[in-house]
mmCIF file of C-alpha atoms in Angstrom:
data_model
loop_
_atom_site.group_PDB
_atom_site.id
_atom_site.type_symbol
_atom_site.label_atom_id
_atom_site.label_comp_id
_atom_site.label_asym_id
_atom_site.label_seq_id
_atom_site.Cartn_x
_atom_site.Cartn_y
_atom_site.Cartn_z
ATOM 1 C CA UNK D 1 13.676 188.691 -39.460
ATOM 2 C CA UNK D 2 14.549 188.614 -35.745
ATOM 3 C CA UNK D 3 13.606 184.926 -35.492
ATOM 4 C CA UNK D 4 15.352 183.999 -38.763
ATOM 5 C CA UNK D 5 18.610 185.615 -37.653
ATOM 6 C CA UNK D 6 18.490 183.807 -34.312
ATOM 7 C CA UNK D 7 17.823 180.420 -35.887
ATOM 8 C CA UNK D 8 20.514 180.940 -38.526
ATOM 9 C CA UNK D 9 23.076 181.946 -35.899
ATOM 10 C CA UNK D 10 22.314 178.894 -33.758
ATOM 11 C CA UNK D 11 22.598 176.524 -36.728
ATOM 12 C CA UNK D 12 25.798 178.173 -37.973
ATOM 13 C CA UNK D 13 27.315 177.952 -34.477
ATOM 14 C CA UNK D 14 26.462 174.244 -34.339
ATOM 15 C CA UNK D 15 28.179 173.548 -37.647
ATOM 16 C CA UNK D 16 31.253 175.712 -37.106
ATOM 17 C CA UNK D 17 32.031 174.587 -33.569
ATOM 18 C CA UNK D 18 31.407 170.934 -34.385
ATOM 19 C CA UNK D 19 33.855 171.146 -37.288
ATOM 20 C CA UNK D 20 36.514 172.752 -35.098
ATOM 21 C CA UNK D 21 35.967 170.358 -32.198
ATOM 22 C CA UNK D 22 35.991 167.359 -34.559
ATOM 23 C CA UNK D 23 39.396 168.393 -35.872
ATOM 24 C CA UNK D 24 40.664 168.755 -32.312
ATOM 25 C CA UNK D 25 39.266 165.332 -31.353
ATOM 26 C CA UNK D 26 40.911 163.755 -34.390
ATOM 27 C CA UNK D 27 44.285 165.300 -33.513
ATOM 28 C CA UNK D 28 43.950 164.241 -29.862
ATOM 29 C CA UNK D 29 43.206 160.623 -30.836
ATOM 30 C CA UNK D 30 46.155 160.465 -33.226
ATOM 31 C CA UNK D 31 48.425 161.773 -30.468
ATOM 32 C CA UNK D 32 47.050 159.583 -27.678
ATOM 33 C CA UNK D 33 46.388 156.364 -29.606
ATOM 34 C CA UNK D 34 49.919 154.878 -29.306
ATOM 35 C CA UNK D 35 49.722 155.292 -25.528
ATOM 36 C CA UNK D 36 46.366 153.499 -25.177
ATOM 37 C CA UNK D 37 47.627 150.020 -26.009
ATOM 38 C CA UNK D 38 48.138 149.275 -22.298
ATOM 39 C CA UNK D 39 44.745 150.627 -21.264
ATOM 40 C CA UNK D 40 41.863 148.328 -20.414
ATOM 41 C CA UNK D 41 39.484 147.957 -23.334
ATOM 42 C CA UNK D 42 36.676 149.380 -21.189
ATOM 43 C CA UNK D 43 38.727 152.531 -20.557
ATOM 44 C CA UNK D 44 39.609 152.871 -24.248
ATOM 45 C CA UNK D 45 35.972 152.391 -25.282
ATOM 46 C CA UNK D 46 34.771 155.030 -22.825
ATOM 47 C CA UNK D 47 37.496 157.441 -23.924
ATOM 48 C CA UNK D 48 36.667 156.898 -27.596
ATOM 49 C CA UNK D 49 32.955 157.377 -27.039
ATOM 50 C CA UNK D 50 33.556 160.576 -25.066
ATOM 51 C CA UNK D 51 35.943 161.842 -27.737
ATOM 52 C CA UNK D 52 33.442 161.056 -30.492
ATOM 53 C CA UNK D 53 30.437 162.701 -28.847
ATOM 54 C CA UNK D 54 32.469 165.658 -27.560
ATOM 55 C CA UNK D 55 32.216 167.754 -30.783
ATOM 56 C CA UNK D 56 28.424 167.655 -31.232
ATOM 57 C CA UNK D 57 27.845 167.901 -27.481
ATOM 58 C CA UNK D 58 30.121 170.933 -27.186
ATOM 59 C CA UNK D 59 28.522 172.545 -30.233
ATOM 60 C CA UNK D 60 25.020 171.992 -28.837
ATOM 61 C CA UNK D 61 25.993 173.315 -25.404
ATOM 62 C CA UNK D 62 27.603 176.409 -26.932
ATOM 63 C CA UNK D 63 24.562 177.124 -29.074
ATOM 64 C CA UNK D 64 21.901 176.572 -26.405
ATOM 65 C CA UNK D 65 23.807 177.913 -23.387
ATOM 66 C CA UNK D 66 25.521 180.931 -24.949
ATOM 67 C CA UNK D 67 24.421 181.858 -28.469
ATOM 68 C CA UNK D 68 20.650 181.592 -28.080
ATOM 69 C CA UNK D 69 20.435 183.196 -24.578
ATOM 70 C CA UNK D 70 22.797 185.998 -25.629
ATOM 71 C CA UNK D 71 20.745 186.720 -28.733
ATOM 72 C CA UNK D 72 17.347 186.497 -27.034
ATOM 73 C CA UNK D 73 18.315 188.558 -23.974
ATOM 74 C CA UNK D 74 20.424 191.257 -25.611
ATOM 75 C CA UNK D 75 19.250 191.647 -29.224
ATOM 76 C CA UNK D 76 16.345 194.093 -29.738
ATOM 77 C CA UNK D 77 13.327 192.453 -31.359
ATOM 78 C CA UNK D 78 12.914 195.336 -33.790
ATOM 79 C CA UNK D 79 16.383 194.891 -35.290
ATOM 80 C CA UNK D 80 16.926 196.068 -38.856
ATOM 81 C CA UNK D 81 19.718 193.558 -39.519
ATOM 82 C CA UNK D 82 19.282 191.039 -42.325
ATOM 83 C CA UNK D 83 20.509 187.505 -42.866
ATOM 84 C CA UNK D 84 23.384 187.476 -45.332
ATOM 85 C CA UNK D 85 23.675 184.836 -48.031
ATOM 86 C CA UNK D 86 26.799 183.263 -46.472
ATOM 87 C CA UNK D 87 25.149 182.883 -43.070
ATOM 88 C CA UNK D 88 22.017 181.461 -44.693
ATOM 89 C CA UNK D 89 24.010 178.852 -46.633
ATOM 90 C CA UNK D 90 25.925 177.755 -43.541
ATOM 91 C CA UNK D 91 22.689 177.499 -41.572
ATOM 92 C CA UNK D 92 21.076 175.489 -44.381
ATOM 93 C CA UNK D 93 24.004 173.050 -44.426
ATOM 94 C CA UNK D 94 23.740 172.613 -40.658
ATOM 95 C CA UNK D 95 19.980 172.064 -40.859
ATOM 96 C CA UNK D 96 20.469 169.464 -43.591
ATOM 97 C CA UNK D 97 22.910 167.573 -41.407
ATOM 98 C CA UNK D 98 20.539 167.594 -38.449
ATOM 99 C CA UNK D 99 17.639 166.359 -40.593
ATOM 100 C CA UNK D 100 19.856 163.604 -41.974
ATOM 101 C CA UNK D 101 20.723 162.532 -38.425
ATOM 102 C CA UNK D 102 17.046 162.448 -37.441
ATOM 103 C CA UNK D 103 16.299 160.400 -40.568
ATOM 104 C CA UNK D 104 19.055 157.932 -39.711
ATOM 105 C CA UNK D 105 17.863 157.569 -36.108
ATOM 106 C CA UNK D 106 14.290 156.954 -37.259
ATOM 107 C CA UNK D 107 15.457 154.470 -39.885
ATOM 108 C CA UNK D 108 17.549 152.555 -37.350
ATOM 109 C CA UNK D 109 14.719 152.348 -34.829
ATOM 110 C CA UNK D 110 12.203 151.229 -37.466
ATOM 111 C CA UNK D 111 14.561 148.620 -38.936
ATOM 112 C CA UNK D 112 15.425 147.302 -35.468
ATOM 113 C CA UNK D 113 11.767 147.002 -34.478
ATOM 114 C CA UNK D 114 10.980 145.251 -37.762
ATOM 115 C CA UNK D 115 13.833 142.792 -37.281
ATOM 116 C CA UNK D 116 12.820 142.019 -33.696
ATOM 117 C CA UNK D 117 9.198 141.425 -34.715
ATOM 118 C CA UNK D 118 10.282 139.150 -37.565
ATOM 119 C CA UNK D 119 12.488 137.087 -35.272
ATOM 120 C CA UNK D 120 9.894 136.911 -32.487
ATOM 121 C CA UNK D 121 7.285 135.504 -34.896
ATOM 122 C CA UNK D 122 9.405 132.389 -35.378
ATOM 123 C CA UNK D 123 10.894 132.235 -31.894
ATOM 124 C CA UNK D 124 10.038 130.566 -28.638
ATOM 125 C CA UNK D 125 10.628 132.222 -25.255
ATOM 126 C CA UNK D 126 13.311 130.591 -23.126
ATOM 127 C CA UNK D 127 14.529 131.017 -19.582
ATOM 128 C CA UNK D 128 18.223 131.854 -19.478
ATOM 129 C CA UNK D 129 20.023 131.848 -16.157
ATOM 130 C CA UNK D 130 21.717 135.135 -15.294
ATOM 131 C CA UNK D 131 19.817 137.172 -17.914
ATOM 132 C CA UNK D 132 16.924 139.429 -16.942
ATOM 133 C CA UNK D 133 16.071 140.385 -20.537
ATOM 134 C CA UNK D 134 13.299 138.679 -22.506
ATOM 135 C CA UNK D 135 15.117 135.786 -24.213
ATOM 136 C CA UNK D 136 14.104 133.860 -27.330
ATOM 137 C CA UNK D 137 15.316 130.768 -29.150
ATOM 138 C CA UNK D 138 15.122 131.194 -32.919
ATOM 139 C CA UNK D 139 15.831 129.196 -36.052
ATOM 140 C CA UNK D 140 18.251 131.200 -38.181
ATOM 141 C CA UNK D 141 20.951 130.305 -40.694
ATOM 142 C CA UNK D 142 23.380 132.594 -38.879
ATOM 143 C CA UNK D 143 24.522 131.463 -35.388
ATOM 144 C CA UNK D 144 22.844 134.391 -33.700
ATOM 145 C CA UNK D 145 23.502 135.244 -30.083
ATOM 146 C CA UNK D 146 22.672 138.903 -29.784
ATOM 147 C CA UNK D 147 20.968 141.635 -27.837
ATOM 148 C CA UNK D 148 18.726 143.592 -30.214
ATOM 149 C CA UNK D 149 17.036 146.904 -29.485
ATOM 150 C CA UNK D 150 17.801 150.257 -27.888
ATOM 151 C CA UNK D 151 14.857 151.072 -25.635
ATOM 152 C CA UNK D 152 13.618 147.521 -25.007
ATOM 153 C CA UNK D 153 16.521 145.143 -25.690
ATOM 154 C CA UNK D 154 15.807 141.457 -26.250
ATOM 155 C CA UNK D 155 18.142 138.487 -26.325
ATOM 156 C CA UNK D 156 18.003 136.143 -29.330
ATOM 157 C CA UNK D 157 19.885 132.855 -29.483
ATOM 158 C CA UNK D 158 19.908 130.552 -32.518
ATOM 159 C CA UNK D 159 19.120 126.892 -31.972
ATOM 160 C CA UNK D 160 22.505 125.737 -33.270
ATOM 161 C CA UNK D 161 24.233 127.851 -30.625
ATOM 162 C CA UNK D 162 22.447 125.945 -27.851
ATOM 163 C CA UNK D 163 23.509 122.694 -29.515
ATOM 164 C CA UNK D 164 27.146 123.715 -30.117
ATOM 165 C CA UNK D 165 28.084 125.288 -26.797
ATOM 166 C CA UNK D 166 28.547 123.653 -23.437
ATOM 167 C CA UNK D 167 26.756 125.093 -20.413
ATOM 168 C CA UNK D 168 29.863 126.976 -19.244
ATOM 169 C CA UNK D 169 30.572 128.332 -22.745
ATOM 170 C CA UNK D 170 26.985 129.546 -23.097
ATOM 171 C CA UNK D 171 27.195 131.198 -19.670
ATOM 172 C CA UNK D 172 30.387 133.025 -20.694
ATOM 173 C CA UNK D 173 28.800 134.162 -23.968
ATOM 174 C CA UNK D 174 25.738 135.430 -22.104
ATOM 175 C CA UNK D 175 27.983 137.295 -19.658
ATOM 176 C CA UNK D 176 29.489 139.054 -22.680
ATOM 177 C CA UNK D 177 26.028 140.101 -23.873
ATOM 178 C CA UNK D 178 25.024 141.157 -20.361
ATOM 179 C CA UNK D 179 28.020 143.487 -20.291
ATOM 180 C CA UNK D 180 26.769 145.163 -23.486
ATOM 181 C CA UNK D 181 23.396 145.739 -21.840
ATOM 182 C CA UNK D 182 24.915 147.155 -18.652
ATOM 183 C CA UNK D 183 27.131 149.494 -20.678
ATOM 184 C CA UNK D 184 24.144 150.579 -22.848
ATOM 185 C CA UNK D 185 26.219 149.814 -25.930
ATOM 186 C CA UNK D 186 23.201 149.559 -28.234
ATOM 187 C CA UNK D 187 22.215 153.117 -27.355
ATOM 188 C CA UNK D 188 25.800 154.299 -27.821
ATOM 189 C CA UNK D 189 26.016 152.484 -31.159
ATOM 190 C CA UNK D 190 22.859 154.212 -32.416
ATOM 191 C CA UNK D 191 24.073 157.598 -31.164
ATOM 192 C CA UNK D 192 27.439 157.248 -32.885
ATOM 193 C CA UNK D 193 25.906 156.178 -36.199
ATOM 194 C CA UNK D 194 23.512 159.115 -36.079
ATOM 195 C CA UNK D 195 26.200 161.635 -35.147
ATOM 196 C CA UNK D 196 28.201 160.710 -38.237
ATOM 197 C CA UNK D 197 25.713 162.709 -40.289
ATOM 198 C CA UNK D 198 24.500 165.164 -37.654
ATOM 199 C CA UNK D 199 26.638 168.085 -38.719
ATOM 200 C CA UNK D 200 28.003 166.921 -42.094
ATOM 201 C CA UNK D 201 31.499 166.068 -40.896
ATOM 202 C CA UNK D 202 31.179 162.289 -40.929
ATOM 203 C CA UNK D 203 34.708 161.433 -42.191
ATOM 204 C CA UNK D 204 36.279 163.042 -39.127
ATOM 205 C CA UNK D 205 34.450 160.644 -36.802
ATOM 206 C CA UNK D 206 34.496 157.362 -38.698
ATOM 207 C CA UNK D 207 37.918 156.322 -37.385
ATOM 208 C CA UNK D 208 36.817 156.942 -33.808
ATOM 209 C CA UNK D 209 33.557 155.052 -34.373
ATOM 210 C CA UNK D 210 35.312 152.014 -35.870
ATOM 211 C CA UNK D 211 37.810 151.973 -32.997
ATOM 212 C CA UNK D 212 34.979 152.202 -30.467
ATOM 213 C CA UNK D 213 33.116 149.285 -32.081
ATOM 214 C CA UNK D 214 36.218 147.150 -31.753
ATOM 215 C CA UNK D 215 37.021 148.166 -28.194
ATOM 216 C CA UNK D 216 33.479 147.805 -26.877
ATOM 217 C CA UNK D 217 33.616 144.117 -27.903
ATOM 218 C CA UNK D 218 36.958 143.716 -26.129
ATOM 219 C CA UNK D 219 35.491 145.489 -23.097
ATOM 220 C CA UNK D 220 32.540 143.074 -22.986
ATOM 221 C CA UNK D 221 35.022 140.185 -23.258
ATOM 222 C CA UNK D 222 37.044 141.585 -20.367
ATOM 223 C CA UNK D 223 33.915 141.977 -18.246
ATOM 224 C CA UNK D 224 32.866 138.369 -18.887
ATOM 225 C CA UNK D 225 36.403 137.116 -18.301
ATOM 226 C CA UNK D 226 36.754 139.017 -15.024
ATOM 227 C CA UNK D 227 34.653 136.371 -13.277
ATOM 228 C CA UNK D 228 37.411 133.748 -13.521
ATOM 229 C CA UNK D 229 40.204 132.414 -15.710
ATOM 230 C CA UNK D 230 37.910 129.572 -16.720
ATOM 231 C CA UNK D 231 35.294 132.059 -17.935
ATOM 232 C CA UNK D 232 37.886 133.679 -20.200
ATOM 233 C CA UNK D 233 38.760 130.312 -21.738
ATOM 234 C CA UNK D 234 35.082 129.376 -22.084
ATOM 235 C CA UNK D 235 34.323 132.638 -23.909
ATOM 236 C CA UNK D 236 37.276 132.144 -26.242
ATOM 237 C CA UNK D 237 36.038 128.632 -26.995
ATOM 238 C CA UNK D 238 32.484 129.908 -27.581
ATOM 239 C CA UNK D 239 33.709 132.543 -30.055
ATOM 240 C CA UNK D 240 35.690 129.933 -31.997
ATOM 241 C CA UNK D 241 32.811 127.443 -32.081
ATOM 242 C CA UNK D 242 30.231 130.010 -33.173
ATOM 243 C CA UNK D 243 32.521 131.442 -35.850
ATOM 244 C CA UNK D 244 32.795 127.949 -37.355
ATOM 245 C CA UNK D 245 29.010 127.772 -37.650
ATOM 246 C CA UNK D 246 28.775 130.839 -39.898
ATOM 247 C CA UNK D 247 27.646 129.945 -43.442
ATOM 248 C CA UNK D 248 29.996 131.132 -46.167
ATOM 249 C CA UNK D 249 29.385 134.793 -46.966
ATOM 250 C CA UNK D 250 26.664 135.234 -44.350
ATOM 251 C CA UNK D 251 26.527 138.273 -42.095
ATOM 252 C CA UNK D 252 23.960 139.222 -39.436
ATOM 253 C CA UNK D 253 21.617 142.103 -40.257
ATOM 254 C CA UNK D 254 21.227 144.021 -37.005
ATOM 255 C CA UNK D 255 20.614 147.782 -37.278
ATOM 256 C CA UNK D 256 21.004 148.264 -33.536
ATOM 257 C CA UNK D 257 22.259 145.183 -31.804
ATOM 258 C CA UNK D 258 25.251 143.703 -30.046
ATOM 259 C CA UNK D 259 26.242 140.356 -31.573
ATOM 260 C CA UNK D 260 28.723 138.091 -29.828
ATOM 261 C CA UNK D 261 31.022 138.041 -32.876
ATOM 262 C CA UNK D 262 30.864 141.804 -33.344
ATOM 263 C CA UNK D 263 30.991 143.594 -36.673
ATOM 264 C CA UNK D 264 34.638 142.966 -37.568
ATOM 265 C CA UNK D 265 35.513 139.463 -38.697
ATOM 266 C CA UNK D 266 39.220 140.337 -38.611
ATOM 267 C CA UNK D 267 38.929 141.163 -34.908
ATOM 268 C CA UNK D 268 37.981 137.649 -33.775
ATOM 269 C CA UNK D 269 41.570 136.390 -33.596
ATOM 270 C CA UNK D 270 42.547 139.498 -31.638
ATOM 271 C CA UNK D 271 39.728 138.877 -29.174
ATOM 272 C CA UNK D 272 40.640 135.236 -28.712
ATOM 273 C CA UNK D 273 44.301 136.134 -28.082
ATOM 274 C CA UNK D 274 43.219 138.760 -25.574
ATOM 275 C CA UNK D 275 40.981 136.259 -23.770
ATOM 276 C CA UNK D 276 43.860 133.797 -23.541
ATOM 277 C CA UNK D 277 45.960 136.544 -21.945
ATOM 278 C CA UNK D 278 43.098 137.325 -19.570
ATOM 279 C CA UNK D 279 43.095 133.686 -18.482
ATOM 280 C CA UNK D 280 46.583 134.238 -17.074
ATOM 281 C CA UNK D 281 46.108 135.045 -13.354
ATOM 282 C CA UNK D 282 48.619 137.915 -13.186
ATOM 283 C CA UNK D 283 47.363 139.567 -16.358
ATOM 284 C CA UNK D 284 43.709 139.164 -15.348
ATOM 285 C CA UNK D 285 44.309 140.854 -11.982
ATOM 286 C CA UNK D 286 45.690 143.925 -13.743
ATOM 287 C CA UNK D 287 42.645 144.173 -15.993
ATOM 288 C CA UNK D 288 39.917 143.971 -13.357
ATOM 289 C CA UNK D 289 37.673 147.064 -13.529
ATOM 290 C CA UNK D 290 37.714 149.655 -10.759
ATOM 291 C CA UNK D 291 34.097 150.775 -10.914
ATOM 292 C CA UNK D 292 34.036 152.885 -7.740
ATOM 293 C CA UNK D 293 36.732 155.255 -8.999
ATOM 294 C CA UNK D 294 34.972 155.460 -12.352
ATOM 295 C CA UNK D 295 31.656 156.439 -10.762
ATOM 296 C CA UNK D 296 33.342 159.202 -8.775
ATOM 297 C CA UNK D 297 34.957 160.578 -11.937
ATOM 298 C CA UNK D 298 31.632 160.517 -13.793
ATOM 299 C CA UNK D 299 29.837 162.417 -11.039
ATOM 300 C CA UNK D 300 32.647 164.976 -10.768
ATOM 301 C CA UNK D 301 32.353 165.560 -14.520
ATOM 302 C CA UNK D 302 28.558 165.973 -14.328
ATOM 303 C CA UNK D 303 28.768 168.382 -11.400
ATOM 304 C CA UNK D 304 31.435 170.361 -13.245
ATOM 305 C CA UNK D 305 29.135 170.733 -16.254
ATOM 306 C CA UNK D 306 26.262 171.898 -14.048
ATOM 307 C CA UNK D 307 28.498 174.428 -12.307
ATOM 308 C CA UNK D 308 29.748 175.763 -15.640
ATOM 309 C CA UNK D 309 26.182 176.113 -16.907
ATOM 310 C CA UNK D 310 25.067 178.031 -13.799
ATOM 311 C CA UNK D 311 28.100 180.316 -14.040
ATOM 312 C CA UNK D 312 27.443 181.152 -17.680
ATOM 313 C CA UNK D 313 23.739 181.876 -17.399
ATOM 314 C CA UNK D 314 24.086 183.946 -14.227
ATOM 315 C CA UNK D 315 27.077 186.072 -15.236
ATOM 316 C CA UNK D 316 26.068 188.948 -17.564
ATOM 317 C CA UNK D 317 29.585 189.460 -18.939
ATOM 318 C CA UNK D 318 29.478 186.098 -20.745
ATOM 319 C CA UNK D 319 26.298 187.096 -22.541
ATOM 320 C CA UNK D 320 27.650 190.548 -23.446
ATOM 321 C CA UNK D 321 30.841 189.115 -24.938
ATOM 322 C CA UNK D 322 28.846 186.504 -26.848
ATOM 323 C CA UNK D 323 26.453 189.124 -28.209
ATOM 324 C CA UNK D 324 29.378 191.261 -29.421
ATOM 325 C CA UNK D 325 30.769 188.218 -31.219
ATOM 326 C CA UNK D 326 27.350 187.556 -32.756
ATOM 327 C CA UNK D 327 27.187 191.091 -34.114
ATOM 328 C CA UNK D 328 30.629 190.643 -35.692
ATOM 329 C CA UNK D 329 29.663 187.330 -37.264
ATOM 330 C CA UNK D 330 26.465 188.724 -38.745
ATOM 331 C CA UNK D 331 28.369 191.671 -40.184
ATOM 332 C CA UNK D 332 31.077 189.472 -41.726
ATOM 333 C CA UNK D 333 28.634 187.010 -43.291
ATOM 334 C CA UNK D 334 26.445 189.507 -45.104
#
């Protein structure tokens, strides 16, 4: 019974805190969204990703840093408490969500590997300047130019893309894909899709996920266009040319991949307009990324998390307060 109570409490804490944090994240995005129109797309994408992963990350940290240590270190193993029906149902719902997330992750990885193997069988390796990934030329009805895979990404380019684009347009398109690789967008995409089901509160995160998908494409455009005004115009031209090669009704099937045209057909005109703005010297200067400041902020955040963790696990009062709350929860959910 001791182990069952501990597991049920951890699962219930995951579900409850994720629900609360998801509501907070949704409210924060609705309040902040009108003010983000002037942000760089890279900044918006990072903010959206952080906001989307904040609820499950906070719930997991709370459960593993506070709930489980407080229960293990302060609850007697010979407790006579029982698991109430309400607590058991909440824990079961949380467990179902976690299993669904694991199933989705496994399905995405399997489908991605299958797709990559299928494409490689009818592909020929090519050397692409400026790209360190394994690159392949394939024959496909869709004008594919995409990075596929999470752990071992590969670049696939359809034959008609080589024929349609000039050397400078192809270089700009490849710079866009290289930005996705550097930002680990395929991993982020898989994580966001999985987290939609992780704790059974998918609707609260779908808006954030859709917004992130759109902004990560704009961010990759901005990164490619930061090289020069000509690169911005070349990328805009490449997007237009490739979009005209799409067969009627065709869509790429990529479980975990970053395609040049993205997942939103309606967003292509927005991207082209943005690239034309980026080609303007004054506008482009404002949008250049400041990576050094970003790295400092990331490391400050990581060190802050480590400091908070050390403080919690070394200060007995945190565990005592958490254990008192656990006792109250168990009593109320009998």
